[in-house]
Each structure stands twice: as structure tokens, then as C-alpha cells.
mmCIF file of C-alpha atoms in Angstrom:
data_model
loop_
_atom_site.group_PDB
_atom_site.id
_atom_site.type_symbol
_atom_site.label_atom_id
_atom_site.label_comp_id
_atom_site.label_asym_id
_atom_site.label_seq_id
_atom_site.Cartn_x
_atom_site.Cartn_y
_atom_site.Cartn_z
ATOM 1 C CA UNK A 1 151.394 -16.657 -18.399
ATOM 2 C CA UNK A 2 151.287 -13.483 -17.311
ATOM 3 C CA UNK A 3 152.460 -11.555 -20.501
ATOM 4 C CA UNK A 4 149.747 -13.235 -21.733
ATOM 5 C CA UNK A 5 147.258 -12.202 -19.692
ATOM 6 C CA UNK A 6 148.108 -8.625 -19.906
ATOM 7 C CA UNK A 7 147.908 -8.693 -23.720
ATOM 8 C CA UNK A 8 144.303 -10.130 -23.122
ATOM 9 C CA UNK A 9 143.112 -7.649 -21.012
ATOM 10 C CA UNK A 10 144.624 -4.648 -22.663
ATOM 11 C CA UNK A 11 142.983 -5.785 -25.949
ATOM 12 C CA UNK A 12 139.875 -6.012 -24.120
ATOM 13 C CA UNK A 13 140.257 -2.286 -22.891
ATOM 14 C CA UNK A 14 141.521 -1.250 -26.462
ATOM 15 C CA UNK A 15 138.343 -2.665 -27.245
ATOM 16 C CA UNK A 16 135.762 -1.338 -25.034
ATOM 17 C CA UNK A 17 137.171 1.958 -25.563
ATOM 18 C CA UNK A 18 136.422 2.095 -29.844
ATOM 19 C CA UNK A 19 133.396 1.007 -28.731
ATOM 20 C CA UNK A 20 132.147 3.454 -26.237
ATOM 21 C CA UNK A 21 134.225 6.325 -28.845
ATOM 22 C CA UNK A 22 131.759 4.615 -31.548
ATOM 23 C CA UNK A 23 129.005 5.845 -28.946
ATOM 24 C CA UNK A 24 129.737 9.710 -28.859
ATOM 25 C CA UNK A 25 131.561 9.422 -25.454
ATOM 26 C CA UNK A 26 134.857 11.280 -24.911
ATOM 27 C CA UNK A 27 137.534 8.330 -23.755
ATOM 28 C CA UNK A 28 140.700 8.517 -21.560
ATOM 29 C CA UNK A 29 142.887 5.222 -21.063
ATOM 30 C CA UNK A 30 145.171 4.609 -18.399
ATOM 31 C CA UNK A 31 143.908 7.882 -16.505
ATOM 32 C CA UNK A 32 144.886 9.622 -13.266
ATOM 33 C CA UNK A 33 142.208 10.228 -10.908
ATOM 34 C CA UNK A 34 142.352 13.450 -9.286
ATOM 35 C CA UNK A 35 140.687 11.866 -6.357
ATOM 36 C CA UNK A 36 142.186 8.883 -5.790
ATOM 37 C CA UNK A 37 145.658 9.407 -5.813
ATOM 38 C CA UNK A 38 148.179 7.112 -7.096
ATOM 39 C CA UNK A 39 145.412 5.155 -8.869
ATOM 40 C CA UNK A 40 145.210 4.883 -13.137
ATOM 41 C CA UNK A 41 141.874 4.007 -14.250
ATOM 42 C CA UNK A 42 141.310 1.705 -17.123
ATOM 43 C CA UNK A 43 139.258 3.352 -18.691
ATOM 44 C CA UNK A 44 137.084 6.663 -18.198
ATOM 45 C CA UNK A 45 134.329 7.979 -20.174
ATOM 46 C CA UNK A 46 132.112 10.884 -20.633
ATOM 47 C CA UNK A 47 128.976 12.151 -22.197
ATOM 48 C CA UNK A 48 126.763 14.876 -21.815
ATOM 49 C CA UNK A 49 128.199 15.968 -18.411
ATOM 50 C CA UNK A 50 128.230 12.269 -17.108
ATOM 51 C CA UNK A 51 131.677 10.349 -16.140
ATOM 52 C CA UNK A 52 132.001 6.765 -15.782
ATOM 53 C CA UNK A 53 135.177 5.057 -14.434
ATOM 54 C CA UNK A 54 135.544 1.203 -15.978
ATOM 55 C CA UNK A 55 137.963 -1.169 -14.430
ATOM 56 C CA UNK A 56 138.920 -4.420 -16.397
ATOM 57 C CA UNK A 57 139.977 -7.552 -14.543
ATOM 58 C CA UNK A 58 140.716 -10.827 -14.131
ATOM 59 C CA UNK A 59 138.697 -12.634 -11.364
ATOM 60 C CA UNK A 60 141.862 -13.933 -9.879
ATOM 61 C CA UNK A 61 143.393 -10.653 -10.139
ATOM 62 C CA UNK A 62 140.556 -8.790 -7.711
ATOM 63 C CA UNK A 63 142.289 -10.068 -4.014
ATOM 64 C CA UNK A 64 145.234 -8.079 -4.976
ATOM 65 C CA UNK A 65 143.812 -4.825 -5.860
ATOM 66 C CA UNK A 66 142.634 -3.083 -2.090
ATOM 67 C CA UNK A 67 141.754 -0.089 -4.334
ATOM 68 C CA UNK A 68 138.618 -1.181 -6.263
ATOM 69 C CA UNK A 69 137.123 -1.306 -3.382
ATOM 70 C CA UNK A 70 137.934 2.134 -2.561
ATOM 71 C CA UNK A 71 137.305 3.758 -5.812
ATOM 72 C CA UNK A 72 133.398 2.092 -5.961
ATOM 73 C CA UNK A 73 132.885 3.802 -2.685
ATOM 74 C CA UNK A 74 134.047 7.362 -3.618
ATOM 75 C CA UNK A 75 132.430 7.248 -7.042
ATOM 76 C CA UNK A 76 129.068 5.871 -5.178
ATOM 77 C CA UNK A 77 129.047 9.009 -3.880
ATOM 78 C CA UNK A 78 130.306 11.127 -6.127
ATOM 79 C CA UNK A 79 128.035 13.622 -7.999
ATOM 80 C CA UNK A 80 127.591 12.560 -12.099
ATOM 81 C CA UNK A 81 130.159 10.202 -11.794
ATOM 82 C CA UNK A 82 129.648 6.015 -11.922
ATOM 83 C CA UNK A 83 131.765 2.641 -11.667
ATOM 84 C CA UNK A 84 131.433 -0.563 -13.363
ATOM 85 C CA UNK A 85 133.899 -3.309 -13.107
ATOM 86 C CA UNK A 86 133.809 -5.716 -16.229
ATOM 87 C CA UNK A 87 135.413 -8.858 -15.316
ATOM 88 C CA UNK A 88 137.577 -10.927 -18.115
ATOM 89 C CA UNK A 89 137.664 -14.759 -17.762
ATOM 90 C CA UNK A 90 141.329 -16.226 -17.346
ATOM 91 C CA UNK A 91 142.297 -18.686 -19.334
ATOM 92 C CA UNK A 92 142.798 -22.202 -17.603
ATOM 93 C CA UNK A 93 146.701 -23.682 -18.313
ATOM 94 C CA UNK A 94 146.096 -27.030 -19.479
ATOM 95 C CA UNK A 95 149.141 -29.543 -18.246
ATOM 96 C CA UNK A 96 151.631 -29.355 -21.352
ATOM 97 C CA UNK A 97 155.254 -30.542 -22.111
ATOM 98 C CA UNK A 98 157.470 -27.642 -21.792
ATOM 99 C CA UNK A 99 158.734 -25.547 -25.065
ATOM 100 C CA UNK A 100 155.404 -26.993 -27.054
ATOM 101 C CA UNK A 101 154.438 -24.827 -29.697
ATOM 102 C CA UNK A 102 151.040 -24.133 -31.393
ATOM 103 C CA UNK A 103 151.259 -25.294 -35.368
ATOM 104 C CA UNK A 104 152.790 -22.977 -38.153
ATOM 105 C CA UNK A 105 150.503 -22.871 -41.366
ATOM 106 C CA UNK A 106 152.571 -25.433 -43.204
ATOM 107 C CA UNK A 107 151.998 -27.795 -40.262
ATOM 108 C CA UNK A 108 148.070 -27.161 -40.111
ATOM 109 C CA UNK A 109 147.848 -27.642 -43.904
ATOM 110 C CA UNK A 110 150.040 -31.088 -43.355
ATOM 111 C CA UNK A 111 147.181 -32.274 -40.602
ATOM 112 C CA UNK A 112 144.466 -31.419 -42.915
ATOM 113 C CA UNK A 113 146.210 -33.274 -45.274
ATOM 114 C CA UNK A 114 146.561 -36.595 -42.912
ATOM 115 C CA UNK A 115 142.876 -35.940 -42.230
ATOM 116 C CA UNK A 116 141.718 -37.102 -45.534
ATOM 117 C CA UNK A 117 144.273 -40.280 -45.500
ATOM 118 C CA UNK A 118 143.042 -41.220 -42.013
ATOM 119 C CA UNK A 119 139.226 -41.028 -43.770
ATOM 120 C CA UNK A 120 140.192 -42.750 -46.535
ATOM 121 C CA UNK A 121 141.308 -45.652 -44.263
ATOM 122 C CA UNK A 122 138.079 -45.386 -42.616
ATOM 123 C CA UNK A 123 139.837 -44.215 -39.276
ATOM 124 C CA UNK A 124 136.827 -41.144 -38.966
ATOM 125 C CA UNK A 125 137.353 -40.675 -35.641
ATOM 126 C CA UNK A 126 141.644 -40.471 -35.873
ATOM 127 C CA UNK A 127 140.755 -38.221 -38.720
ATOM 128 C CA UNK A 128 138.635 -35.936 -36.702
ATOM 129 C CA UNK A 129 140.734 -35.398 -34.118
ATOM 130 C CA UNK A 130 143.518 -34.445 -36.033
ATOM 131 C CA UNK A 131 141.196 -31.871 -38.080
ATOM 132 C CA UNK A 132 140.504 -30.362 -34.745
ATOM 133 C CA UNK A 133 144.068 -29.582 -34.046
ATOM 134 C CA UNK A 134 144.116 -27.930 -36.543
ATOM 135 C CA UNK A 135 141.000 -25.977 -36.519
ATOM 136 C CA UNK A 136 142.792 -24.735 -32.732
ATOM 137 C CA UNK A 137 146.165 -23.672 -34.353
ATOM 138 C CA UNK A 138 144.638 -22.076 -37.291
ATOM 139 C CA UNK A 139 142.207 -20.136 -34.976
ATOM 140 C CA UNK A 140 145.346 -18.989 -32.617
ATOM 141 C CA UNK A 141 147.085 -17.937 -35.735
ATOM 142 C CA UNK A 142 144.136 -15.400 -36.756
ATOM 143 C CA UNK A 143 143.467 -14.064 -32.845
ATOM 144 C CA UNK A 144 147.581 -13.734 -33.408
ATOM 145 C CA UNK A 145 146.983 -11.790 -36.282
ATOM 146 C CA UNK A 146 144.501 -9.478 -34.243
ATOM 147 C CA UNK A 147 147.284 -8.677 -31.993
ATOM 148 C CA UNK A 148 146.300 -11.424 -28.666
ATOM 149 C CA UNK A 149 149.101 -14.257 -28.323
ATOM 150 C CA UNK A 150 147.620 -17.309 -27.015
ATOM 151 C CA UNK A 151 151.209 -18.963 -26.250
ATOM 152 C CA UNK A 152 149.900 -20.882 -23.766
ATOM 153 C CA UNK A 153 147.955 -24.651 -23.866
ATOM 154 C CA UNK A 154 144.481 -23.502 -22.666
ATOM 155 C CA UNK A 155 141.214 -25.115 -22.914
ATOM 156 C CA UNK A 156 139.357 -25.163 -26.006
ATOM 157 C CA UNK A 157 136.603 -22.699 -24.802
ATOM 158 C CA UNK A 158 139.364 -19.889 -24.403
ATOM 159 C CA UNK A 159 140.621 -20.159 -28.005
ATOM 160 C CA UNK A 160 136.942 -19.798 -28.927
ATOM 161 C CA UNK A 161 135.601 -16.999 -26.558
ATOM 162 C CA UNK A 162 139.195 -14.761 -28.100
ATOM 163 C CA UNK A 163 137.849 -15.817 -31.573
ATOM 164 C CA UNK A 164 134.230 -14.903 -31.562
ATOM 165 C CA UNK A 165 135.610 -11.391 -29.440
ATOM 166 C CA UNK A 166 137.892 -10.492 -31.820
ATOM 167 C CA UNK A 167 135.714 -11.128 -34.844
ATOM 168 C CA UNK A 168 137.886 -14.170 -36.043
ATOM 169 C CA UNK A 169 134.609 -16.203 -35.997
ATOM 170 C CA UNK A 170 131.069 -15.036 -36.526
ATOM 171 C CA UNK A 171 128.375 -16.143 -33.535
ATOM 172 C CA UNK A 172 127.041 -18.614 -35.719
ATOM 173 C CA UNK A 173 130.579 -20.190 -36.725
ATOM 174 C CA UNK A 174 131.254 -20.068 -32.748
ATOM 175 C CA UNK A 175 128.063 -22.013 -31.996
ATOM 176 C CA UNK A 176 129.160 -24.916 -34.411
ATOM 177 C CA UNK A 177 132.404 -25.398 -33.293
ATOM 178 C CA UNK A 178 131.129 -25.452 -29.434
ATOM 179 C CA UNK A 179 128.711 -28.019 -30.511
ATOM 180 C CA UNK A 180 131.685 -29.486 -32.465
ATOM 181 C CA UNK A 181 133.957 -29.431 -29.457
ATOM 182 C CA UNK A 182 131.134 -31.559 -27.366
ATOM 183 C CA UNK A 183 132.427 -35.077 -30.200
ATOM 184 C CA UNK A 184 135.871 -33.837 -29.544
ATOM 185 C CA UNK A 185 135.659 -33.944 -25.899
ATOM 186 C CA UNK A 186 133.684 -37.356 -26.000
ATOM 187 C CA UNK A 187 136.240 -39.228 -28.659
ATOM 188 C CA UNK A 188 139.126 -37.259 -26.820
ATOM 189 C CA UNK A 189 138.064 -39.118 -23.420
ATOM 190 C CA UNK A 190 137.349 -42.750 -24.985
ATOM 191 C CA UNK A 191 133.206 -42.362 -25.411
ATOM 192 C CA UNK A 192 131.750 -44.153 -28.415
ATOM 193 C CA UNK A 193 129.338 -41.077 -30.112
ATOM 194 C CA UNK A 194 126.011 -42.625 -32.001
ATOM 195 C CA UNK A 195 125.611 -40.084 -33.822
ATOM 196 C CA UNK A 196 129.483 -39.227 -35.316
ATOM 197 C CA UNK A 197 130.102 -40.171 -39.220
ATOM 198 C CA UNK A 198 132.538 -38.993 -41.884
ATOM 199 C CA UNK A 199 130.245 -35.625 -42.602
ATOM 200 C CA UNK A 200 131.302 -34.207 -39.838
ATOM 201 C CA UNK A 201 134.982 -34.401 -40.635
ATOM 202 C CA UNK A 202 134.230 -32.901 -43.894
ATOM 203 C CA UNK A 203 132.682 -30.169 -42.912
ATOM 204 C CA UNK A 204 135.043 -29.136 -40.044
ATOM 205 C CA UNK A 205 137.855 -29.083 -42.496
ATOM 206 C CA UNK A 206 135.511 -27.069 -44.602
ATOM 207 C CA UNK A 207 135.647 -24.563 -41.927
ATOM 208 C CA UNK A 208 139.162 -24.889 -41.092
ATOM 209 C CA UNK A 209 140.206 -23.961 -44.584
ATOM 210 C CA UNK A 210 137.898 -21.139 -44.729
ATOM 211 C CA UNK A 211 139.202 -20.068 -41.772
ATOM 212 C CA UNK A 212 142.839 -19.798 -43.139
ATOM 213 C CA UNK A 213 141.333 -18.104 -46.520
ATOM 214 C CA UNK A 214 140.191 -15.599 -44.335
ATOM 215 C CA UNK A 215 143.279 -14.037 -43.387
ATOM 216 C CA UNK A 216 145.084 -12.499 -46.266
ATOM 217 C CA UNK A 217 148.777 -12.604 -43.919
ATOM 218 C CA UNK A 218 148.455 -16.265 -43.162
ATOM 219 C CA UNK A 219 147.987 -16.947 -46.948
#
């Protein structure tokens, strides 16, 4: 868990440091602080004679670092120089058999597969959970690909905030599959849906094999 959730937030600093270099400003990761010894800052920018020190973390991750505190003060009084903390959501462990794995291609092309046999026996909403796991495993395998392990079970809305992030999915992809995700959670949980029919399966693997297209190593 933990390897995993410094891969996430060093990404995210990778990140927000191309985009603040995209922006003119001159970057520094993982720099000392003249006046705070002892102390590394995430991140630290400047531009036109301005500094700004950014500190990523998880929420959890905040009781155990005495220091932020600290460093806001100075910097709040520090001539030209500024503080912003950017916070990352943790992912929430989902309870999991031990040694599960998430799907290799192979297996996510054998669920799609099943998919259209479970329609074809007119078992839409078997067949639309199983498209759905592997929507999730083929959408791990492309944040994988962008250099973020998800090895953990999390909840759905993890694998899809890392996706849109990273650029796996586009916003309006993203806003699909989270209305999407509201028939999985319902048929998941033993709810009856009105409005659910065999077009929605369709479409989702629609989106699951363009999702696998996308990624030239996956192929």
C-alpha cells in the first residue's frame, strides 16, 4: 500500500512540475530549503522574482508531518516567497482475497468475450457486470502504462480519477463511465434498474475495446 502511494504522489509532483515548466517558471524538485533546515520541498517554483514552495500530500499523511506547519508560517512571512499545499486523495483498500491480481490482456479480451455469450442468453445484467471488470483491468493496464501501479483493490472512483489525470480517459469518457458506474453499483448490490437494457452493454464494451486500441504496448 504504501509503495503505491508513493508512486501516486510522485507522479502527481512529476506532473505539476511539466506543468508549471509549461508556464515559464524555473522548477526545483525535491529541494533543500536554506531556511528550514533538514526539510526537502516538493516542489519549488519561480518567476519573475517570485518563489513558491508546493507540498503534495495525502490527507492521512498531514498528522505526521509537524513541519508543514512550520514552513506555512515562515513563508507567510517571508518576502516574495508563497506556500500552497495541494492535497492528493488516497485511495480506499477495498476488502480482497490475498495474492488477487488485476486481469492480463488475454484475460480482459476472454471477459469481453463471455460478455456477448451472457447477452446472447439474455443474462444483460451477468453480461454487464462482467464487461465492467474488464473496463477496470483494462483501465489499470493503461494508468500502468503511464508509469502509476494500481496493485491494490480500490474503489472504482480511484481507477477513474488516475485515468482522467493521466490522460488515459478524456473528461467526457470519464463522465460516462461515472454515470456507468451508478448501474454497476445498483446491479452489484441486488437493485432492479428501470431503465438498464442490452445497449448499454454494447456500448461499454465499445469503450472497453477502444480503450485497449488506444495503447499501442497493450496491443
Amino acid at each position: 500500500m504504501i509503495e503505491d502511494i508513493e508512486i501516486v504522489q510522485k507522479n502527481y509532483i512529476e506532473k505539476k512540475a511539466a506543468e508549471y515548466r509549461s508556464r515559464g517558471y524555473e522548477v526545483e524538485e525535491n529541494c533543500p530549503l536554506d531556511f528550514l533546515p533538514g526539510f526537502r520541498a516538493d516542489l519549488v517554483v519561480r518567476k519573475n522574482g517570485e518563489a513558491k514552495v508546493i507540498e503534495v500530500r495525502f490527507r492521512t499523511s498531514l498528522a505526521g508531518s509537524p513541519q508543514i506547519e512550520e514552513l506555512a508560517r515562515i513563508l507567510h512571512d517571508k518576502p516574495g516567497w508563497s506556500f500552497e499545499l495541494m492535497l492528493v486523495g488516497e485511495p480506499e483498500r477495498l476488502d480482497s482475497p490475498e495474492g488477487v491480481q488485476s486481469f492480463a490482456r488475454e484475460e480482459i479480451l476472454q471477459r469481453l468475450d463471455e460478455t456477448k455469450k451472457a447477452l446472447d442468453h439474455g443474462l444483460s445484467e451477468a453480461a454487464f457486470l462482467l464487461v465492467w471488470s474488464a473496463f477496470e483491468a483494462a483501465t489499470r493496464e493503461l494508468i500502468a502504462a503511464e508509469g502509476v501501479s494500481i496493485a491494490r483493490v480500490t474503489k472504482t472512483g480511484h481507477v477513474l480519477d488516475q485515468a482522467v489525470h493521466h490522460g488515459v480517459i478524456s473528461r467526457e469518457d470519464y463522465d460516462y463511465l461515472a454515470n456507468m458506474r451508478r448501474y454497476r453499483n445498483a446491479i452489484a448490490h441486488g437493485f432492479d434498474v428501470s431503465d438498464f437494457n442490452d445497449e448499454k452493454v454494447t456500448e461499454l464494451i465499445a469503450v472497453v475495446r477502444r480503450l485497449l486500441d488506444s495503447e499501442p504496448e497493450l496491443v
